[in-house]
CSV table of C-alpha atoms (C1' of nucleotides) in Angstrom, one decimal:
chain,number,residue,atom,x,y,z
A,1,MET,CA,-34.5,-16.2,46.0
A,2,GLU,CA,-32.5,-18.7,48.2
A,3,SER,CA,-29.5,-20.1,46.5
A,4,GLU,CA,-30.5,-23.7,47.3
A,5,GLU,CA,-28.2,-25.3,44.8
A,6,LEU,CA,-25.0,-23.9,46.4
A,7,SER,CA,-22.9,-26.0,48.7
A,8,THR,CA,-22.5,-24.8,52.3
A,9,GLU,CA,-18.9,-23.7,51.6
A,10,GLU,CA,-20.0,-21.7,48.5
A,11,LYS,CA,-22.8,-20.1,50.5
A,12,ILE,CA,-20.3,-19.0,53.1
A,13,LEU,CA,-17.9,-17.6,50.6
A,14,LYS,CA,-20.6,-15.7,48.8
A,15,ALA,CA,-21.9,-14.2,52.0
A,16,ALA,CA,-18.4,-13.4,53.2
A,17,MET,CA,-17.7,-11.5,50.0
A,18,GLU,CA,-20.8,-9.5,50.4
A,19,VAL,CA,-20.1,-8.6,54.1
A,20,PHE,CA,-16.4,-8.1,53.9
A,21,LEU,CA,-16.6,-5.9,50.9
A,22,ARG,CA,-19.4,-3.9,52.4
A,23,ASP,CA,-18.2,-3.6,56.0
A,24,GLY,CA,-14.5,-4.1,55.8
A,25,TYR,CA,-12.5,-6.7,57.8
A,26,ASP,CA,-12.8,-4.9,61.2
A,27,GLY,CA,-16.4,-3.9,60.6
A,28,SER,CA,-17.6,-7.4,59.7
A,29,ARG,CA,-19.0,-9.9,62.1
A,30,MET,CA,-18.9,-13.7,61.7
A,31,GLN,CA,-22.5,-13.7,62.8
A,32,ASP,CA,-23.5,-11.3,60.0
A,33,ILE,CA,-21.8,-13.6,57.5
A,34,ALA,CA,-23.6,-16.6,58.9
A,35,ASP,CA,-26.9,-14.7,58.8
A,36,VAL,CA,-26.4,-13.7,55.2
A,37,ALA,CA,-25.5,-17.2,54.3
A,38,GLY,CA,-28.5,-18.5,56.2
A,39,ILE,CA,-26.4,-21.1,58.2
A,40,ASN,CA,-25.1,-21.7,61.7
A,41,LYS,CA,-22.1,-19.6,62.7
A,42,ALA,CA,-20.1,-22.6,63.7
A,43,LEU,CA,-20.0,-23.7,60.1
A,44,LEU,CA,-17.8,-20.7,59.2
A,45,HIS,CA,-15.1,-22.1,61.5
A,46,TYR,CA,-15.8,-25.7,60.4
A,47,TYR,CA,-15.1,-24.8,56.8
A,48,PHE,CA,-12.6,-21.9,57.1
A,49,ARG,CA,-11.1,-22.2,60.6
A,50,SER,CA,-11.0,-18.5,61.4
A,51,LYS,CA,-12.1,-15.0,60.4
A,52,ASP,CA,-8.6,-14.3,59.1
A,53,LYS,CA,-8.5,-17.4,56.9
A,54,LEU,CA,-12.0,-16.7,55.5
A,55,PHE,CA,-11.0,-13.1,54.7
A,56,GLU,CA,-7.9,-14.3,52.9
A,57,LYS,CA,-10.0,-16.7,50.8
A,58,VAL,CA,-12.3,-13.8,49.9
A,59,PHE,CA,-9.3,-11.6,49.0
A,60,ASP,CA,-7.7,-14.3,46.8
A,61,PHE,CA,-11.0,-14.9,45.0
A,62,LYS,CA,-11.6,-11.2,44.3
A,63,ILE,CA,-8.1,-10.5,43.2
A,64,GLN,CA,-8.3,-13.4,40.7
A,65,SER,CA,-11.6,-12.2,39.4
A,66,PHE,CA,-10.0,-9.0,38.4
A,67,PHE,CA,-6.4,-9.3,37.3
A,68,PRO,CA,-6.9,-11.9,34.5
A,69,GLN,CA,-9.0,-9.3,32.8
A,70,VAL,CA,-6.3,-6.7,33.0
A,71,ASP,CA,-3.8,-9.1,31.8
A,72,ALA,CA,-6.0,-9.9,28.8
A,73,ALA,CA,-6.2,-6.2,28.0
A,74,PHE,CA,-2.5,-5.8,28.0
A,75,ASP,CA,-1.6,-9.1,26.4
A,76,GLN,CA,-3.0,-8.4,23.0
A,77,GLU,CA,-1.0,-7.0,20.2
A,78,GLY,CA,-1.2,-3.4,19.3
A,79,LEU,CA,0.1,0.1,20.1
A,80,PHE,CA,0.5,1.4,23.6
A,81,ILE,CA,-2.4,3.7,23.2
A,82,ASP,CA,-4.6,0.9,22.0
A,83,LYS,CA,-3.8,-1.2,25.1
A,84,ILE,CA,-4.6,1.7,27.3
A,85,THR,CA,-7.9,2.5,25.7
A,86,PHE,CA,-8.8,-1.2,25.8
A,87,PHE,CA,-7.9,-1.2,29.5
A,88,ILE,CA,-10.0,1.8,30.3
A,89,GLU,CA,-13.1,0.2,28.8
A,90,ALA,CA,-12.5,-3.2,30.4
A,91,TYR,CA,-11.7,-1.6,33.8
A,92,ILE,CA,-14.7,0.7,34.0
A,93,HIS,CA,-17.0,-2.1,32.9
A,94,PHE,CA,-15.5,-4.3,35.6
A,95,LEU,CA,-15.8,-1.5,38.2
A,96,ARG,CA,-19.5,-1.0,37.4
A,97,LYS,CA,-20.1,-4.6,38.4
A,98,ASN,CA,-17.7,-4.5,41.4
A,99,PRO,CA,-18.0,-1.0,42.8
A,100,PHE,CA,-16.8,-1.9,46.3
A,101,LEU,CA,-13.7,-3.8,45.2
A,102,PRO,CA,-11.3,-0.9,45.0
A,103,LEU,CA,-11.9,0.3,48.5
A,104,PHE,CA,-11.7,-3.2,49.8
A,105,VAL,CA,-8.3,-3.8,48.1
A,106,LEU,CA,-6.9,-0.4,49.2
A,107,ASN,CA,-7.9,-0.9,52.8
A,108,THR,CA,-6.3,-4.3,52.8
A,109,VAL,CA,-3.0,-3.2,51.4
A,110,ASN,CA,-2.9,-0.2,53.7
A,111,ASN,CA,-3.6,-2.4,56.7
A,112,LYS,CA,-0.3,-3.0,58.5
A,113,GLU,CA,-1.5,-6.5,59.7
A,114,LYS,CA,-2.3,-7.4,56.1
A,115,ALA,CA,0.8,-5.9,54.4
A,116,ASN,CA,1.8,-9.3,53.2
A,117,PHE,CA,-1.3,-9.5,51.0
A,118,ILE,CA,0.3,-7.0,48.6
A,119,LYS,CA,2.4,-9.9,47.2
A,120,LYS,CA,-0.9,-11.5,46.1
A,121,ILE,CA,-1.4,-8.7,43.6
A,122,PRO,CA,0.2,-9.6,40.3
A,123,ILE,CA,2.7,-7.0,39.2
A,124,GLY,CA,3.8,-8.6,36.0
A,125,ILE,CA,1.4,-6.4,34.1
A,126,ALA,CA,3.6,-3.3,34.5
A,127,HIS,CA,6.6,-5.1,33.1
A,128,LYS,CA,4.5,-6.0,30.1
A,129,ILE,CA,3.1,-2.6,29.2
A,130,ILE,CA,6.1,-0.4,29.9
A,131,PRO,CA,8.4,-1.9,27.2
A,132,ARG,CA,5.5,-1.5,24.8
A,133,TYR,CA,5.6,2.2,25.6
A,134,TYR,CA,9.3,2.6,24.9
A,135,ALA,CA,9.0,0.6,21.6
A,136,ASP,CA,6.3,3.1,20.4
A,137,LEU,CA,8.4,6.0,21.7
A,138,LYS,CA,11.3,4.9,19.6
A,139,GLU,CA,9.1,5.0,16.5
A,140,GLY,CA,7.8,8.4,17.4
A,141,LYS,CA,4.3,7.0,17.8
A,142,VAL,CA,3.8,8.3,21.3
A,143,ARG,CA,4.7,11.5,23.1
A,144,PRO,CA,7.6,11.4,25.5
A,145,LEU,CA,6.5,11.1,29.2
A,146,ASP,CA,7.1,9.0,32.3
A,147,PRO,CA,5.1,5.8,31.7
A,148,VAL,CA,4.9,5.0,35.4
A,149,GLN,CA,3.3,8.3,36.1
A,150,PHE,CA,1.0,7.8,33.2
A,151,ILE,CA,-0.2,4.4,34.3
A,152,MET,CA,-0.9,5.8,37.8
A,153,THR,CA,-2.9,8.5,36.1
A,154,VAL,CA,-5.0,6.1,34.0
A,155,MET,CA,-5.8,3.9,37.0
A,156,GLY,CA,-6.7,6.9,39.1
A,157,MET,CA,-8.9,8.4,36.4
A,158,CYS,CA,-10.9,5.1,36.2
A,159,VAL,CA,-11.1,4.2,39.9
A,160,PHE,CA,-11.5,7.4,41.7
A,161,PRO,CA,-15.1,8.1,40.8
A,162,PHE,CA,-16.1,4.7,42.2
A,163,LEU,CA,-14.2,5.3,45.4
A,164,ALA,CA,-15.8,8.7,45.9
A,165,LYS,CA,-19.2,7.8,44.5
A,166,PRO,CA,-21.2,8.8,47.6
A,167,ILE,CA,-19.6,12.3,47.5
A,168,PHE,CA,-20.3,12.8,43.8
A,169,VAL,CA,-23.8,11.5,44.1
A,170,SER,CA,-24.5,14.0,46.9
A,171,MET,CA,-22.6,16.8,45.1
A,172,LEU,CA,-24.4,16.4,41.8
A,173,LYS,CA,-27.7,15.5,43.4
A,174,ILE,CA,-28.1,12.5,41.2
A,175,GLU,CA,-29.5,8.9,41.6
A,176,ASP,CA,-27.6,5.7,41.4
A,177,HIS,CA,-28.6,5.0,37.8
A,178,ASN,CA,-27.5,8.5,36.8
A,179,PHE,CA,-24.1,7.7,38.3
A,180,ASP,CA,-24.0,4.6,36.3
A,181,MET,CA,-24.7,6.5,33.1
A,182,ILE,CA,-22.0,9.0,33.9
A,183,MET,CA,-19.5,6.1,34.3
A,184,GLU,CA,-20.6,4.6,31.0
A,185,ALA,CA,-20.1,8.0,29.3
A,186,ARG,CA,-16.8,8.3,31.1
A,187,ILE,CA,-15.2,5.6,29.0
A,188,ASN,CA,-15.1,7.7,25.9
A,189,GLU,CA,-14.2,10.8,27.8
A,190,LEU,CA,-11.2,9.1,29.2
A,191,LYS,CA,-10.2,7.7,25.8
A,192,ALA,CA,-10.2,11.2,24.5
A,193,TYR,CA,-8.0,12.4,27.3
A,194,VAL,CA,-5.4,9.7,26.8
A,195,LYS,CA,-5.4,10.3,23.1
A,196,LEU,CA,-4.7,14.0,23.7
A,197,ILE,CA,-1.9,13.1,26.1
A,198,LEU,CA,-0.3,10.4,24.2
A,199,THR,CA,-0.6,11.6,20.6
A,200,PRO,CA,2.7,13.3,19.6
B,1,MET,CA,9.4,14.1,72.6
B,2,GLU,CA,6.4,14.4,74.9
B,3,SER,CA,4.0,17.2,74.0
B,4,GLU,CA,4.0,18.5,77.6
B,5,GLU,CA,2.5,21.8,76.7
B,6,LEU,CA,-0.7,20.4,75.2
B,7,SER,CA,-3.9,20.3,77.2
B,8,THR,CA,-5.4,16.9,77.9
B,9,GLU,CA,-8.1,17.6,75.3
B,10,GLU,CA,-5.6,18.4,72.7
B,11,LYS,CA,-3.5,15.4,73.5
B,12,ILE,CA,-6.6,13.2,73.0
B,13,LEU,CA,-7.5,14.8,69.7
B,14,LYS,CA,-4.0,14.5,68.4
B,15,ALA,CA,-3.8,10.8,69.4
B,16,ALA,CA,-7.2,10.1,68.1
B,17,MET,CA,-6.3,11.6,64.7
B,18,GLU,CA,-3.2,9.4,64.5
B,19,VAL,CA,-5.1,6.2,65.5
B,20,PHE,CA,-8.3,6.7,63.6
B,21,LEU,CA,-6.4,7.7,60.4
B,22,ARG,CA,-4.1,4.7,60.7
B,23,ASP,CA,-6.5,2.0,61.8
B,24,GLY,CA,-9.9,3.3,60.7
B,25,TYR,CA,-13.0,3.6,62.9
B,26,ASP,CA,-13.7,-0.1,63.4
B,27,GLY,CA,-10.0,-0.9,63.7
B,28,SER,CA,-9.3,1.7,66.4
B,29,ARG,CA,-9.5,1.0,70.1
B,30,MET,CA,-10.2,3.6,72.8
B,31,GLN,CA,-7.4,2.1,74.8
B,32,ASP,CA,-5.0,2.6,71.9
B,33,ILE,CA,-5.9,6.2,71.7
B,34,ALA,CA,-5.4,6.6,75.4
B,35,ASP,CA,-2.0,4.9,75.2
B,36,VAL,CA,-0.8,7.1,72.4
B,37,ALA,CA,-2.0,10.2,74.3
B,38,GLY,CA,-0.4,8.9,77.4
B,39,ILE,CA,-3.5,9.3,79.6
B,40,ASN,CA,-6.2,7.3,81.3
B,41,LYS,CA,-8.8,5.8,79.0
B,42,ALA,CA,-11.7,7.3,81.1
B,43,LEU,CA,-10.5,10.8,80.1
B,44,LEU,CA,-11.5,10.0,76.5
B,45,HIS,CA,-15.1,9.7,77.7
B,46,TYR,CA,-14.8,12.6,80.1
B,47,TYR,CA,-13.9,15.0,77.3
B,48,PHE,CA,-15.6,13.4,74.3
B,49,ARG,CA,-18.4,11.2,75.8
B,50,SER,CA,-18.1,8.4,73.2
B,51,LYS,CA,-16.0,6.9,70.5
B,52,ASP,CA,-18.6,8.1,67.9
B,53,LYS,CA,-18.4,11.7,69.2
B,54,LEU,CA,-14.6,11.6,69.2
B,55,PHE,CA,-14.5,10.3,65.7
B,56,GLU,CA,-16.8,13.0,64.5
B,57,LYS,CA,-14.5,15.6,66.0
B,58,VAL,CA,-11.5,14.1,64.3
B,59,PHE,CA,-13.4,14.0,61.0
B,60,ASP,CA,-14.5,17.6,61.3
B,61,PHE,CA,-11.0,18.8,62.1
B,62,LYS,CA,-9.4,17.0,59.2
B,63,ILE,CA,-12.0,18.1,56.7
B,64,GLN,CA,-11.5,21.7,57.8
B,65,SER,CA,-7.7,21.3,57.5
B,66,PHE,CA,-8.2,20.5,53.8
B,67,PHE,CA,-11.0,22.2,52.1
B,68,PRO,CA,-10.1,25.8,52.9
B,69,GLN,CA,-6.9,25.2,50.8
B,70,VAL,CA,-9.0,23.9,47.9
B,71,ASP,CA,-11.2,26.9,48.2
B,72,ALA,CA,-8.3,29.2,48.1
B,73,ALA,CA,-7.0,27.6,45.0
B,74,PHE,CA,-10.3,28.0,43.2
B,75,ASP,CA,-11.1,31.4,44.5
B,76,GLN,CA,-8.4,33.4,42.9
B,77,GLU,CA,-8.8,35.1,39.6
B,78,GLY,CA,-7.6,33.5,36.4
B,79,LEU,CA,-8.4,31.0,33.7
B,80,PHE,CA,-9.9,27.6,34.3
B,81,ILE,CA,-6.6,25.9,33.4
B,82,ASP,CA,-4.7,28.1,35.9
B,83,LYS,CA,-7.1,27.2,38.7
B,84,ILE,CA,-6.6,23.6,37.9
B,85,THR,CA,-2.9,23.7,37.8
B,86,PHE,CA,-2.8,25.7,41.0
B,87,PHE,CA,-5.1,23.0,42.5
B,88,ILE,CA,-2.8,20.2,41.4
B,89,GLU,CA,0.2,21.7,43.1
B,90,ALA,CA,-1.6,22.6,46.3
B,91,TYR,CA,-3.4,19.2,46.5
B,92,ILE,CA,-0.3,17.1,46.0
B,93,HIS,CA,1.6,19.1,48.5
B,94,PHE,CA,-1.2,18.6,51.0
B,95,LEU,CA,-1.4,14.9,50.3
B,96,ARG,CA,2.3,14.5,50.9
B,97,LYS,CA,1.8,15.8,54.4
B,98,ASN,CA,-1.5,13.9,54.9
B,99,PRO,CA,-1.1,10.7,53.0
B,100,PHE,CA,-3.7,8.8,55.0
B,101,LEU,CA,-6.5,11.3,54.8
B,102,PRO,CA,-8.0,10.2,51.5
B,103,LEU,CA,-8.6,6.6,52.6
B,104,PHE,CA,-9.9,7.9,55.9
B,105,VAL,CA,-12.5,10.2,54.2
B,106,LEU,CA,-13.4,7.6,51.5
B,107,ASN,CA,-14.0,4.9,54.2
B,108,THR,CA,-16.2,7.3,56.1
B,109,VAL,CA,-18.4,8.4,53.3
B,110,ASN,CA,-18.8,4.8,52.1
B,111,ASN,CA,-19.8,3.7,55.6
B,112,LYS,CA,-23.5,3.3,55.8
B,113,GLU,CA,-23.6,4.3,59.4
B,114,LYS,CA,-21.7,7.5,58.7
B,115,ALA,CA,-23.5,8.4,55.5
B,116,ASN,CA,-24.6,11.7,57.0
B,117,PHE,CA,-21.0,12.8,57.3
B,118,ILE,CA,-21.1,13.5,53.6
B,119,LYS,CA,-22.9,16.7,54.2
B,120,LYS,CA,-19.9,17.9,56.2
B,121,ILE,CA,-17.9,18.0,52.9
B,122,PRO,CA,-18.2,21.5,51.3
B,123,ILE,CA,-19.5,21.2,47.8
B,124,GLY,CA,-19.6,24.9,47.0
B,125,ILE,CA,-16.3,24.4,45.2
B,126,ALA,CA,-17.8,22.7,42.2
B,127,HIS,CA,-20.3,25.5,41.7
B,128,LYS,CA,-17.4,27.9,41.8
B,129,ILE,CA,-15.2,26.2,39.2
B,130,ILE,CA,-17.7,25.0,36.7
B,131,PRO,CA,-19.0,28.4,35.6
B,132,ARG,CA,-15.4,29.5,35.1
B,133,TYR,CA,-15.0,26.6,32.7
B,134,TYR,CA,-18.0,27.6,30.6
B,135,ALA,CA,-16.8,31.2,30.6
B,136,ASP,CA,-13.5,30.2,29.1
B,137,LEU,CA,-15.2,27.8,26.7
B,138,LYS,CA,-17.3,30.7,25.3
B,139,GLU,CA,-14.1,32.6,24.6
B,140,GLY,CA,-12.6,29.6,22.9
B,141,LYS,CA,-9.9,29.4,25.6
B,142,VAL,CA,-10.5,25.8,26.5
B,143,ARG,CA,-11.4,22.6,24.6
B,144,PRO,CA,-15.0,21.5,24.9
B,145,LEU,CA,-15.5,18.6,27.3
B,146,ASP,CA,-17.6,17.7,30.3
B,147,PRO,CA,-16.2,19.7,33.3
B,148,VAL,CA,-17.6,17.2,35.8
B,149,GLN,CA,-15.8,14.3,34.2
B,150,PHE,CA,-12.7,16.4,34.0
B,151,ILE,CA,-12.8,17.4,37.7
B,152,MET,CA,-13.2,13.8,38.7
B,153,THR,CA,-10.2,13.0,36.5
B,154,VAL,CA,-8.0,15.6,38.1
B,155,MET,CA,-8.9,14.5,41.6
B,156,GLY,CA,-8.3,10.9,40.7
B,157,MET,CA,-4.9,11.7,39.1
B,158,CYS,CA,-3.8,13.4,42.3
B,159,VAL,CA,-5.2,11.1,44.9
B,160,PHE,CA,-4.9,7.6,43.6
B,161,PRO,CA,-1.1,7.2,43.9
B,162,PHE,CA,-1.4,8.0,47.6
B,163,LEU,CA,-4.2,5.6,48.1
B,164,ALA,CA,-2.4,2.8,46.3
B,165,LYS,CA,1.1,3.7,47.6
B,166,PRO,CA,1.8,0.3,49.2
B,167,ILE,CA,1.1,-1.4,45.9
B,168,PHE,CA,3.3,1.0,43.9
B,169,VAL,CA,6.1,0.9,46.4
B,170,SER,CA,6.1,-2.9,46.2
B,171,MET,CA,5.6,-2.9,42.4
B,172,LEU,CA,8.4,-0.4,41.7
B,173,LYS,CA,10.7,-1.8,44.5
B,174,ILE,CA,11.3,1.6,45.9
B,175,GLU,CA,11.7,3.2,49.3
B,176,ASP,CA,9.4,5.7,51.0
B,177,HIS,CA,11.6,8.7,50.1
B,178,ASN,CA,11.6,7.6,46.4
B,179,PHE,CA,7.9,7.6,46.4
B,180,ASP,CA,7.9,11.1,47.8
B,181,MET,CA,10.2,12.2,45.0
B,182,ILE,CA,7.9,10.6,42.4
B,183,MET,CA,5.0,12.5,43.9
B,184,GLU,CA,6.9,15.8,43.7
B,185,ALA,CA,7.8,15.1,40.1
B,186,ARG,CA,4.2,14.2,39.5
B,187,ILE,CA,3.1,17.8,39.9
B,188,ASN,CA,4.6,18.9,36.6
B,189,GLU,CA,3.7,15.7,34.9
B,190,LEU,CA,0.0,16.3,35.7
B,191,LYS,CA,0.2,19.9,34.8
B,192,ALA,CA,1.4,18.8,31.4
B,193,TYR,CA,-1.5,16.4,31.1
B,194,VAL,CA,-4.1,18.9,31.8
B,195,LYS,CA,-2.5,21.4,29.5
B,196,LEU,CA,-2.7,18.9,26.7
B,197,ILE,CA,-6.3,18.0,27.5
B,198,LEU,CA,-7.6,21.6,28.0
B,199,THR,CA,-5.7,23.5,25.3
B,200,PRO,CA,-7.9,23.9,22.2
C,1,DT,C1',-30.7,-52.4,60.2
C,2,DA,C1',-26.6,-50.9,62.3
C,3,DA,C1',-22.4,-48.8,62.0
C,4,DT,C1',-19.6,-45.1,60.2
C,5,DG,C1',-18.1,-40.6,58.8
C,6,DG,C1',-19.1,-36.2,57.6
C,7,DT,C1',-22.2,-32.2,58.7
C,8,DT,C1',-25.0,-29.1,61.5
C,9,DT,C1',-26.7,-27.1,65.7
C,10,DA,C1',-27.3,-24.9,70.3
C,11,DA,C1',-24.9,-23.9,74.2
C,12,DT,C1',-20.9,-22.3,76.1
C,13,DC,C1',-16.3,-20.0,76.8
C,14,DA,C1',-12.7,-16.6,77.2
C,15,DT,C1',-11.4,-12.3,75.8
C,16,DT,C1',-12.0,-7.8,74.2
C,17,DT,C1',-14.1,-3.5,74.3
C,18,DG,C1',-16.8,0.8,74.9
C,19,DG,C1',-18.4,2.8,78.7
C,20,DT,C1',-19.3,3.9,83.9
C,21,DT,C1',-18.3,4.9,88.7
C,22,DA,C1',-16.6,6.2,93.0
C,23,DA,C1',-12.8,7.6,95.0
C,24,DA,C1',-8.4,10.3,94.9
C,25,DC,C1',-6.0,14.2,93.4
C,26,DT,C1',-5.1,19.1,92.0
C,27,DT,C1',-5.9,23.8,91.9
C,28,DG,C1',-7.6,28.3,92.9
C,29,DA,C1',-10.4,31.2,95.7
C,30,DT,C1',-11.8,32.6,100.2
D,1,DA,C1',-5.8,26.2,105.9
D,2,DT,C1',-10.2,24.9,104.0
D,3,DC,C1',-13.5,24.3,100.8
D,4,DA,C1',-15.3,23.5,96.2
D,5,DA,C1',-14.9,22.6,91.5
D,6,DG,C1',-12.8,20.5,88.0
D,7,DT,C1',-9.6,16.6,86.7
D,8,DT,C1',-7.6,12.0,86.9
D,9,DT,C1',-7.3,7.2,88.1
D,10,DA,C1',-8.1,2.2,89.0
D,11,DA,C1',-11.5,-0.9,89.2
D,12,DC,C1',-15.4,-2.5,87.4
D,13,DC,C1',-19.5,-3.7,84.2
D,14,DA,C1',-22.3,-5.5,80.5
D,15,DA,C1',-22.4,-6.5,75.9
D,16,DA,C1',-20.3,-8.2,71.9
D,17,DT,C1',-17.5,-11.3,69.5
D,18,DG,C1',-14.3,-15.0,67.7
D,19,DA,C1',-13.9,-19.5,68.7
D,20,DT,C1',-14.8,-24.3,70.7
D,21,DT,C1',-17.4,-28.3,72.0
D,22,DA,C1',-20.4,-32.0,72.6
D,23,DA,C1',-24.4,-33.7,71.0
D,24,DA,C1',-27.7,-34.4,67.3
D,25,DC,C1',-28.5,-35.2,62.5
D,26,DC,C1',-28.0,-37.3,58.0
D,27,DA,C1',-26.5,-40.0,54.3
D,28,DT,C1',-23.8,-43.9,52.7
D,29,DT,C1',-22.4,-48.6,53.0
D,30,DA,C1',-21.8,-53.1,54.8
DNA sequence: TAATGGTTTAATCATTTGGTTAAACTTGAT
DNA sequence: ATCAAGTTTAACCAAATGATTAAACCATTA
């Protein structure tokens, strides 16, 4: 079970991701990360200098594991609605594999001391998808609405159940694997919603 | 500006709400809370014994400031869609006044050490609104769908912009008061969405 | 084999932090 | 005025925690 082939630096990063995502920045302890990595605590500082620097590396890595996928979804040709439905599927699949990432990112961008981390989040995506909406609108292929509000809505629809998972699991008296099934079923449910909203 | 008329206990609770909601449990310092309250740190322990106990009081208070409103929205007579639109308006107005509450609650319920706090969240609401959906469905007044998925969706649509506010403010290059206006406009936008989704 | 440079470790440090304590202060009743 | 009870304060404590250091270890190379 030991990841013997990883370098010390990789072991640290892997452990830091696990601990930071689970416990948050303030709730994480360097000793915990060292324990999870199975190495001496001093090595964390040897390779990453400080807790802050290590956290930033984790944040960078996680952001870059996510946004290229979103970019891919929006880059491809097709109607606005097709980009959105593609996004929903890709996003929910990503979230099923990375259920703690949303809370991690939201805590970071809402942390006053880490406000500058916001600029690490690529925002080019919005500028790519919104023109596509107006192009379709001009051709009457989509219902008139505020695309910014709509994008907020789609993101919220996808992310929120993962953020509030403990509440829903308790509320619905279900097990983890049930939740997973509900999220898989959610993909088509959300596709139906956006179709109803967007179809003129 | 000093709240001279408040009792010491009330000053502490008020300060604790401000600090815990802004910095989170792990990020908050008892000394910070004392400073905000303008009192000696030992008084925090005199009145609330420990950081844990004080936090629990804050959580209880905040939960009870929110859920009665939701209950009220769902309690009144009317069609499923009317309850939902009423909820959207009440919820967004509440969030505009309590923008940090969602992240606070989500962090708490996702914190392993505070997992038992979940039971403090009233869940009777769901059991009240879902039968109403099926009643309307039987009369053909609402489109067939999974009401659980739909409720998740409505909550996500409302909450997510507040959770991700720093990202959107940066992305859209807007000021705080602009965000507020967008949230006010969002009420009708969301009402339109749910009408499109629910109307058969 | 001996020297060199990078890596790992145990021990240690300084600071922060939640919590305690004993004394001082305030207030209301007698 | 005096006493008693509750309230407030400054000083202090012990544990935790991020960070440093000096020595030990290991592998490569001359």
